[in-house]
Amino acid sequence: MASINIGDNAQQVIKYWSARTTQQLREKLLLGGLVSKEYQGEIKAQGDSVKIYSVNAPSATVTTVGTANSNVFTGAALSTSYVDLQINKIATAAYEFSSENEMLSLLSSNNPEVIQSLVYAVEKAINAHIYSVMIPSVAAPDHTINLVTNFDNSQLLACRLLAATAKWDKSKPWYGLLDPSYYNDQLAVQTNVSSDFVSDQPVVGGVMATKRYGFTLFEDDSLATDTAYIFHPDAVNFVMAQDLKVQVSDLHPTGKHGVMLSVSAMYGAALGIDGAKKCIKVTAA
């Protein structure tokens, strides 16, 4: 789609909103704000990629000093695991306007509703895609818990046991995203442990967290009813290009009068090393 030649005022408006949209999207992403973004500065443009490596630990040999074989041990070839993370996705939302003047009259007034709606659509698409990447292990171990109609503390403790058994790294927080029904189940629980009564309540995407049994729980109204994801940040690696792109295009090549205003974000998401073991899905199904 060809770009139109807009005036200086329009260019300033688009430049202003480009900075605003980038800030708004980064503040609103819920799941994208919780998973690993350690490689955000290393890959910035579409097509950029990085290999994320992990060295697998060898087996150690234990011998008894003073015995014949006390100095005998075996070595192993260095073994690594890796995943590729690439900026290869674009989420785009757009509005069509009957004229350039109609578009500029809305944007020049600093009316945030138009841009906020576009940002929300992009945010929703990115979050949905990250959820589609975060697929838990279904065997050895099975990290899917079904037939849960009441997500009470017994269910959360079952998730904690799976996480601990899978040896989730405790140097990073463990998160839970719960649909409103499951989140209500947790709010209705009257018995908590002393560690839950802390002043540290993170806020991500404008949502305040609740602490339970070492998990930091958020309500996510984008999830289907009776659905929860419990996960370690390293379950998914996520990276987004530095800035969102705000673009105005002429509709004439499509046989229409008017212009199109679009907001797009380039990003990449990939299951982390052993990521399937670092996430748990709970449903009533």
mmCIF file of C-alpha atoms in Angstrom:
data_model
loop_
_atom_site.group_PDB
_atom_site.id
_atom_site.type_symbol
_atom_site.label_atom_id
_atom_site.label_comp_id
_atom_site.label_asym_id
_atom_site.label_seq_id
_atom_site.Cartn_x
_atom_site.Cartn_y
_atom_site.Cartn_z
ATOM 1 C CA MET A 1 0.000 0.000 0.000
ATOM 2 C CA ALA A 2 1.494 3.329 -1.081
ATOM 3 C CA SER A 3 2.275 6.025 1.452
ATOM 4 C CA ILE A 4 0.664 9.443 1.061
ATOM 5 C CA ASN A 5 2.582 12.696 1.189
ATOM 6 C CA ILE A 6 1.232 14.257 4.360
ATOM 7 C CA GLY A 7 2.111 17.733 5.543
ATOM 8 C CA ASP A 8 4.450 18.811 8.317
ATOM 9 C CA ASN A 9 1.638 19.014 10.871
ATOM 10 C CA ALA A 10 0.518 15.481 10.111
ATOM 11 C CA GLN A 11 4.091 14.202 10.332
ATOM 12 C CA GLN A 12 4.480 15.799 13.754
ATOM 13 C CA VAL A 13 1.217 14.217 14.922
ATOM 14 C CA ILE A 14 2.309 10.777 13.729
ATOM 15 C CA LYS A 15 5.755 11.228 15.341
ATOM 16 C CA TYR A 16 4.104 12.244 18.631
ATOM 17 C CA TRP A 17 1.755 9.274 18.647
ATOM 18 C CA SER A 18 4.538 6.850 17.663
ATOM 19 C CA ALA A 19 6.304 7.562 20.961
ATOM 20 C CA ARG A 20 3.041 7.398 22.905
ATOM 21 C CA THR A 21 1.975 4.050 21.419
ATOM 22 C CA THR A 22 5.301 2.412 22.234
ATOM 23 C CA GLN A 23 5.034 3.516 25.856
ATOM 24 C CA GLN A 24 1.382 2.474 26.133
ATOM 25 C CA LEU A 25 1.954 -0.990 24.698
ATOM 26 C CA ARG A 26 4.910 -1.718 26.975
ATOM 27 C CA GLU A 27 2.829 -0.658 29.981
ATOM 28 C CA LYS A 28 -0.222 -2.707 29.006
ATOM 29 C CA LEU A 29 1.273 -6.083 28.045
ATOM 30 C CA LEU A 30 0.387 -8.499 30.855
ATOM 31 C CA LEU A 31 1.761 -11.879 29.816
ATOM 32 C CA GLY A 32 4.435 -10.157 27.723
ATOM 33 C CA GLY A 33 5.449 -8.217 30.823
ATOM 34 C CA LEU A 34 6.012 -11.362 32.889
ATOM 35 C CA VAL A 35 7.897 -13.766 30.619
ATOM 36 C CA SER A 36 11.636 -13.502 30.018
ATOM 37 C CA LYS A 37 12.847 -10.420 28.101
ATOM 38 C CA GLU A 38 16.550 -10.901 28.796
ATOM 39 C CA TYR A 39 17.439 -10.595 25.106
ATOM 40 C CA GLN A 40 15.470 -7.402 24.456
ATOM 41 C CA GLY A 41 18.589 -5.358 23.719
ATOM 42 C CA GLU A 42 20.342 -7.964 21.592
ATOM 43 C CA ILE A 43 17.785 -8.267 18.797
ATOM 44 C CA LYS A 44 15.939 -5.150 17.718
ATOM 45 C CA ALA A 45 14.862 -5.366 14.070
ATOM 46 C CA GLN A 46 12.731 -7.693 11.983
ATOM 47 C CA GLY A 47 14.659 -10.840 11.101
ATOM 48 C CA ASP A 48 17.205 -10.441 13.918
ATOM 49 C CA SER A 49 17.745 -13.634 15.894
ATOM 50 C CA VAL A 50 19.772 -15.037 18.759
ATOM 51 C CA LYS A 51 20.514 -18.569 19.944
ATOM 52 C CA ILE A 52 19.825 -19.066 23.637
ATOM 53 C CA TYR A 53 22.135 -21.711 25.058
ATOM 54 C CA SER A 54 22.111 -23.780 28.222
ATOM 55 C CA VAL A 55 24.966 -26.097 29.254
ATOM 56 C CA ASN A 56 23.750 -29.467 30.470
ATOM 57 C CA ALA A 57 25.438 -30.565 33.715
ATOM 58 C CA PRO A 58 27.544 -33.755 33.566
ATOM 59 C CA SER A 59 27.482 -36.585 36.109
ATOM 60 C CA ALA A 60 30.042 -36.304 38.902
ATOM 61 C CA THR A 61 32.129 -39.183 40.223
ATOM 62 C CA VAL A 62 32.498 -39.840 43.974
ATOM 63 C CA THR A 63 35.509 -41.872 45.160
ATOM 64 C CA THR A 64 37.049 -42.738 48.528
ATOM 65 C CA VAL A 65 40.447 -41.288 49.336
ATOM 66 C CA GLY A 66 43.086 -43.976 49.939
ATOM 67 C CA THR A 67 41.419 -46.636 47.801
ATOM 68 C CA ALA A 68 42.832 -48.015 44.576
ATOM 69 C CA ASN A 69 40.454 -46.053 42.381
ATOM 70 C CA SER A 70 40.462 -42.811 44.378
ATOM 71 C CA ASN A 71 42.014 -40.892 41.457
ATOM 72 C CA VAL A 72 39.830 -42.406 38.781
ATOM 73 C CA PHE A 73 36.975 -40.388 37.336
ATOM 74 C CA THR A 74 35.285 -40.038 33.980
ATOM 75 C CA GLY A 75 34.585 -37.019 31.844
ATOM 76 C CA ALA A 76 31.757 -36.299 29.462
ATOM 77 C CA ALA A 77 31.528 -34.415 26.218
ATOM 78 C CA LEU A 78 30.141 -30.912 26.634
ATOM 79 C CA SER A 79 26.408 -31.031 25.957
ATOM 80 C CA THR A 80 24.278 -27.965 25.298
ATOM 81 C CA SER A 81 20.645 -27.194 24.619
ATOM 82 C CA TYR A 82 19.480 -24.159 22.701
ATOM 83 C CA VAL A 83 16.467 -22.441 21.211
ATOM 84 C CA ASP A 84 16.270 -19.795 18.500
ATOM 85 C CA LEU A 85 14.562 -16.494 19.282
ATOM 86 C CA GLN A 86 13.776 -14.305 16.286
ATOM 87 C CA ILE A 87 11.760 -11.157 15.617
ATOM 88 C CA ASN A 88 9.544 -12.716 12.969
ATOM 89 C CA LYS A 89 6.008 -11.639 13.904
ATOM 90 C CA ILE A 90 4.098 -8.440 13.185
ATOM 91 C CA ALA A 91 0.867 -7.512 14.964
ATOM 92 C CA THR A 92 -1.064 -4.767 13.167
ATOM 93 C CA ALA A 93 -4.308 -2.945 13.887
ATOM 94 C CA ALA A 94 -5.759 -0.245 11.604
ATOM 95 C CA TYR A 95 -8.628 2.194 11.097
ATOM 96 C CA GLU A 96 -9.861 3.567 7.780
ATOM 97 C CA PHE A 97 -10.895 7.220 7.493
ATOM 98 C CA SER A 98 -12.855 8.880 4.713
ATOM 99 C CA SER A 99 -10.257 11.640 4.476
ATOM 100 C CA GLU A 100 -6.907 12.738 5.817
ATOM 101 C CA ASN A 101 -8.595 15.720 7.472
ATOM 102 C CA GLU A 102 -10.944 13.435 9.430
ATOM 103 C CA MET A 103 -7.989 11.464 10.760
ATOM 104 C CA LEU A 104 -5.957 14.563 11.615
ATOM 105 C CA SER A 105 -8.881 16.223 13.393
ATOM 106 C CA LEU A 106 -8.979 13.296 15.820
ATOM 107 C CA LEU A 107 -5.235 12.921 16.309
ATOM 108 C CA SER A 108 -4.403 16.619 16.465
ATOM 109 C CA SER A 109 -6.790 17.042 19.374
ATOM 110 C CA ASN A 110 -4.621 14.609 21.360
ATOM 111 C CA ASN A 111 -7.668 12.392 21.723
ATOM 112 C CA PRO A 112 -6.187 9.154 23.104
ATOM 113 C CA GLU A 113 -9.165 6.929 22.288
ATOM 114 C CA VAL A 114 -8.222 6.191 18.673
ATOM 115 C CA ILE A 115 -4.638 5.272 19.497
ATOM 116 C CA GLN A 116 -5.584 3.432 22.688
ATOM 117 C CA SER A 117 -7.974 1.231 20.732
ATOM 118 C CA LEU A 118 -5.277 0.367 18.208
ATOM 119 C CA VAL A 119 -2.747 -0.316 20.968
ATOM 120 C CA TYR A 120 -5.274 -2.526 22.767
ATOM 121 C CA ALA A 121 -5.857 -4.571 19.614
ATOM 122 C CA VAL A 122 -2.105 -5.065 19.124
ATOM 123 C CA GLU A 123 -1.629 -5.910 22.807
ATOM 124 C CA LYS A 124 -4.445 -8.470 22.676
ATOM 125 C CA ALA A 125 -2.965 -10.137 19.585
ATOM 126 C CA ILE A 126 0.545 -10.355 21.070
ATOM 127 C CA ASN A 127 -0.696 -11.763 24.383
ATOM 128 C CA ALA A 128 -2.786 -14.367 22.548
ATOM 129 C CA HIS A 129 0.238 -15.405 20.498
ATOM 130 C CA ILE A 130 2.463 -15.757 23.564
ATOM 131 C CA TYR A 131 -0.191 -17.961 25.165
ATOM 132 C CA SER A 132 -0.185 -20.123 22.022
ATOM 133 C CA VAL A 133 3.599 -20.541 22.390
ATOM 134 C CA MET A 134 3.422 -21.475 26.086
ATOM 135 C CA ILE A 135 2.406 -25.132 25.692
ATOM 136 C CA PRO A 136 3.005 -27.244 28.825
ATOM 137 C CA SER A 137 4.424 -30.734 28.897
ATOM 138 C CA VAL A 138 1.731 -33.424 28.687
ATOM 139 C CA ALA A 139 3.820 -36.452 29.667
ATOM 140 C CA ALA A 140 6.771 -37.169 31.968
ATOM 141 C CA PRO A 141 5.913 -34.779 33.548
ATOM 142 C CA ASP A 142 2.275 -33.951 32.828
ATOM 143 C CA HIS A 143 1.828 -30.231 33.468
ATOM 144 C CA THR A 144 -1.846 -30.062 32.513
ATOM 145 C CA ILE A 145 -4.449 -30.209 35.270
ATOM 146 C CA ASN A 146 -8.015 -30.748 34.113
ATOM 147 C CA LEU A 147 -11.511 -30.956 35.649
ATOM 148 C CA VAL A 148 -10.828 -28.113 38.112
ATOM 149 C CA THR A 149 -14.048 -26.218 38.839
ATOM 150 C CA ASN A 150 -12.774 -24.486 41.986
ATOM 151 C CA PHE A 151 -9.212 -23.142 41.902
ATOM 152 C CA ASP A 152 -8.711 -23.144 45.664
ATOM 153 C CA ASN A 153 -5.490 -23.507 47.644
ATOM 154 C CA SER A 154 -5.374 -27.271 47.175
ATOM 155 C CA GLN A 155 -5.145 -26.753 43.428
ATOM 156 C CA LEU A 156 -2.522 -24.039 43.803
ATOM 157 C CA LEU A 157 -0.494 -26.343 46.049
ATOM 158 C CA ALA A 158 -0.756 -29.079 43.410
ATOM 159 C CA CYS A 159 0.762 -26.601 40.939
ATOM 160 C CA ARG A 160 3.485 -25.746 43.432
ATOM 161 C CA LEU A 161 4.388 -29.425 43.785
ATOM 162 C CA LEU A 162 4.673 -29.797 40.013
ATOM 163 C CA ALA A 163 6.857 -26.688 39.831
ATOM 164 C CA ALA A 164 9.132 -27.786 42.661
ATOM 165 C CA THR A 165 9.415 -31.318 41.270
ATOM 166 C CA ALA A 166 10.440 -29.829 37.917
ATOM 167 C CA LYS A 167 13.104 -27.823 39.805
ATOM 168 C CA TRP A 168 11.970 -24.364 38.752
ATOM 169 C CA ASP A 169 14.671 -21.780 39.468
ATOM 170 C CA LYS A 170 13.736 -19.942 42.682
ATOM 171 C CA SER A 171 15.919 -16.925 41.954
ATOM 172 C CA LYS A 172 13.103 -15.584 39.760
ATOM 173 C CA PRO A 173 9.447 -15.135 40.715
ATOM 174 C CA TRP A 174 6.831 -17.765 39.888
ATOM 175 C CA TYR A 175 3.721 -16.315 38.257
ATOM 176 C CA GLY A 176 0.107 -17.241 37.755
ATOM 177 C CA LEU A 177 -2.416 -15.722 35.346
ATOM 178 C CA LEU A 178 -5.991 -16.625 36.278
ATOM 179 C CA ASP A 179 -9.268 -15.901 34.539
ATOM 180 C CA PRO A 180 -11.782 -13.912 36.662
ATOM 181 C CA SER A 181 -13.592 -17.078 37.831
ATOM 182 C CA TYR A 182 -10.435 -18.785 39.102
ATOM 183 C CA TYR A 183 -9.167 -15.492 40.529
ATOM 184 C CA ASN A 184 -12.406 -15.158 42.499
ATOM 185 C CA ASP A 185 -11.837 -18.663 43.852
ATOM 186 C CA GLN A 186 -8.485 -17.520 45.219
ATOM 187 C CA LEU A 187 -9.885 -14.310 46.692
ATOM 188 C CA ALA A 188 -12.519 -16.355 48.514
ATOM 189 C CA VAL A 189 -9.862 -18.439 50.308
ATOM 190 C CA GLN A 190 -9.729 -17.360 53.958
ATOM 191 C CA THR A 191 -6.616 -19.283 55.046
ATOM 192 C CA ASN A 192 -3.210 -18.088 53.884
ATOM 193 C CA VAL A 193 0.366 -18.510 55.040
ATOM 194 C CA SER A 194 2.340 -15.719 56.705
ATOM 195 C CA SER A 195 4.509 -15.174 53.632
ATOM 196 C CA ASP A 196 1.399 -14.082 51.727
ATOM 197 C CA PHE A 197 1.019 -11.009 53.920
ATOM 198 C CA VAL A 198 3.632 -8.810 52.283
ATOM 199 C CA SER A 199 3.569 -5.231 51.072
ATOM 200 C CA ASP A 200 5.305 -6.079 47.790
ATOM 201 C CA GLN A 201 2.459 -6.331 45.276
ATOM 202 C CA PRO A 202 3.766 -5.887 41.711
ATOM 203 C CA VAL A 203 1.627 -4.048 39.184
ATOM 204 C CA VAL A 204 1.814 -5.201 35.547
ATOM 205 C CA GLY A 205 -0.449 -3.858 32.835
ATOM 206 C CA GLY A 206 -2.304 -1.851 35.460
ATOM 207 C CA VAL A 207 -3.181 -5.049 37.346
ATOM 208 C CA MET A 208 -2.110 -5.530 40.979
ATOM 209 C CA ALA A 209 -0.847 -8.938 42.003
ATOM 210 C CA THR A 210 -1.964 -11.240 44.830
ATOM 211 C CA LYS A 211 0.581 -13.388 46.710
ATOM 212 C CA ARG A 212 -0.211 -17.031 47.411
ATOM 213 C CA TYR A 213 2.188 -19.835 48.449
ATOM 214 C CA GLY A 214 5.154 -18.198 46.751
ATOM 215 C CA PHE A 215 3.237 -17.453 43.542
ATOM 216 C CA THR A 216 2.517 -13.965 42.261
ATOM 217 C CA LEU A 217 -1.003 -14.144 40.835
ATOM 218 C CA PHE A 218 -2.693 -11.774 38.393
ATOM 219 C CA GLU A 219 -6.224 -11.672 37.039
ATOM 220 C CA ASP A 220 -6.309 -11.924 33.239
ATOM 221 C CA ASP A 221 -9.741 -11.324 31.727
ATOM 222 C CA SER A 222 -8.492 -12.387 28.283
ATOM 223 C CA LEU A 223 -8.462 -16.038 29.359
ATOM 224 C CA ALA A 224 -11.383 -18.378 28.831
ATOM 225 C CA THR A 225 -13.563 -19.109 31.861
ATOM 226 C CA ASP A 226 -11.920 -21.493 34.350
ATOM 227 C CA THR A 227 -8.427 -21.282 32.883
ATOM 228 C CA ALA A 228 -5.106 -20.574 34.577
ATOM 229 C CA TYR A 229 -1.469 -20.567 33.523
ATOM 230 C CA ILE A 230 1.159 -21.039 36.236
ATOM 231 C CA PHE A 231 4.655 -20.425 34.923
ATOM 232 C CA HIS A 232 8.281 -19.501 35.430
ATOM 233 C CA PRO A 233 9.440 -16.421 33.451
ATOM 234 C CA ASP A 234 11.885 -18.584 31.477
ATOM 235 C CA ALA A 235 9.028 -20.681 30.081
ATOM 236 C CA VAL A 236 8.858 -18.251 27.159
ATOM 237 C CA ASN A 237 11.389 -15.814 25.733
ATOM 238 C CA PHE A 238 9.849 -12.631 24.329
ATOM 239 C CA VAL A 239 11.398 -9.686 22.533
ATOM 240 C CA MET A 240 9.879 -6.651 20.846
ATOM 241 C CA ALA A 241 11.392 -4.180 18.406
ATOM 242 C CA GLN A 242 12.350 -0.897 19.990
ATOM 243 C CA ASP A 243 9.461 1.182 18.643
ATOM 244 C CA LEU A 244 5.973 0.632 17.356
ATOM 245 C CA LYS A 245 5.281 1.827 13.845
ATOM 246 C CA VAL A 246 2.501 4.341 13.239
ATOM 247 C CA GLN A 247 1.783 4.614 9.529
ATOM 248 C CA VAL A 248 -0.652 6.474 7.285
ATOM 249 C CA SER A 249 -1.429 4.940 3.898
ATOM 250 C CA ASP A 250 -3.498 6.017 0.919
ATOM 251 C CA LEU A 251 -6.513 3.789 0.176
ATOM 252 C CA HIS A 252 -6.569 4.612 -3.568
ATOM 253 C CA PRO A 253 -4.583 1.486 -4.574
ATOM 254 C CA THR A 254 -7.454 -0.571 -3.095
ATOM 255 C CA GLY A 255 -10.069 1.366 -5.046
ATOM 256 C CA LYS A 256 -11.217 3.485 -2.094
ATOM 257 C CA HIS A 257 -11.112 7.140 -1.122
ATOM 258 C CA GLY A 258 -9.521 8.011 2.197
ATOM 259 C CA VAL A 259 -6.593 6.950 4.308
ATOM 260 C CA MET A 260 -5.671 4.166 6.703
ATOM 261 C CA LEU A 261 -4.013 4.679 10.070
ATOM 262 C CA SER A 262 -2.195 1.624 11.385
ATOM 263 C CA VAL A 263 -0.178 0.691 14.456
ATOM 264 C CA SER A 264 2.121 -2.303 14.201
ATOM 265 C CA ALA A 265 4.603 -4.039 16.486
ATOM 266 C CA MET A 266 7.369 -6.391 15.441
ATOM 267 C CA TYR A 267 8.199 -9.031 18.015
ATOM 268 C CA GLY A 268 9.302 -12.585 18.593
ATOM 269 C CA ALA A 269 8.301 -15.263 21.094
ATOM 270 C CA ALA A 270 9.660 -18.770 21.564
ATOM 271 C CA LEU A 271 9.334 -21.519 24.137
ATOM 272 C CA GLY A 272 12.382 -21.400 26.396
ATOM 273 C CA ILE A 273 14.813 -24.215 27.106
ATOM 274 C CA ASP A 274 12.740 -26.877 28.897
ATOM 275 C CA GLY A 275 9.941 -24.320 28.635
ATOM 276 C CA ALA A 276 7.264 -27.001 28.477
ATOM 277 C CA LYS A 277 8.289 -28.065 31.990
ATOM 278 C CA LYS A 278 8.267 -24.479 33.247
ATOM 279 C CA CYS A 279 4.566 -23.851 32.712
ATOM 280 C CA ILE A 280 1.351 -25.451 33.940
ATOM 281 C CA LYS A 281 -2.128 -25.109 32.485
ATOM 282 C CA VAL A 282 -5.223 -25.612 34.629
ATOM 283 C CA THR A 283 -8.723 -25.843 33.166
ATOM 284 C CA ALA A 284 -12.191 -27.103 34.022
ATOM 285 C CA ALA A 285 -12.347 -29.054 30.752
#
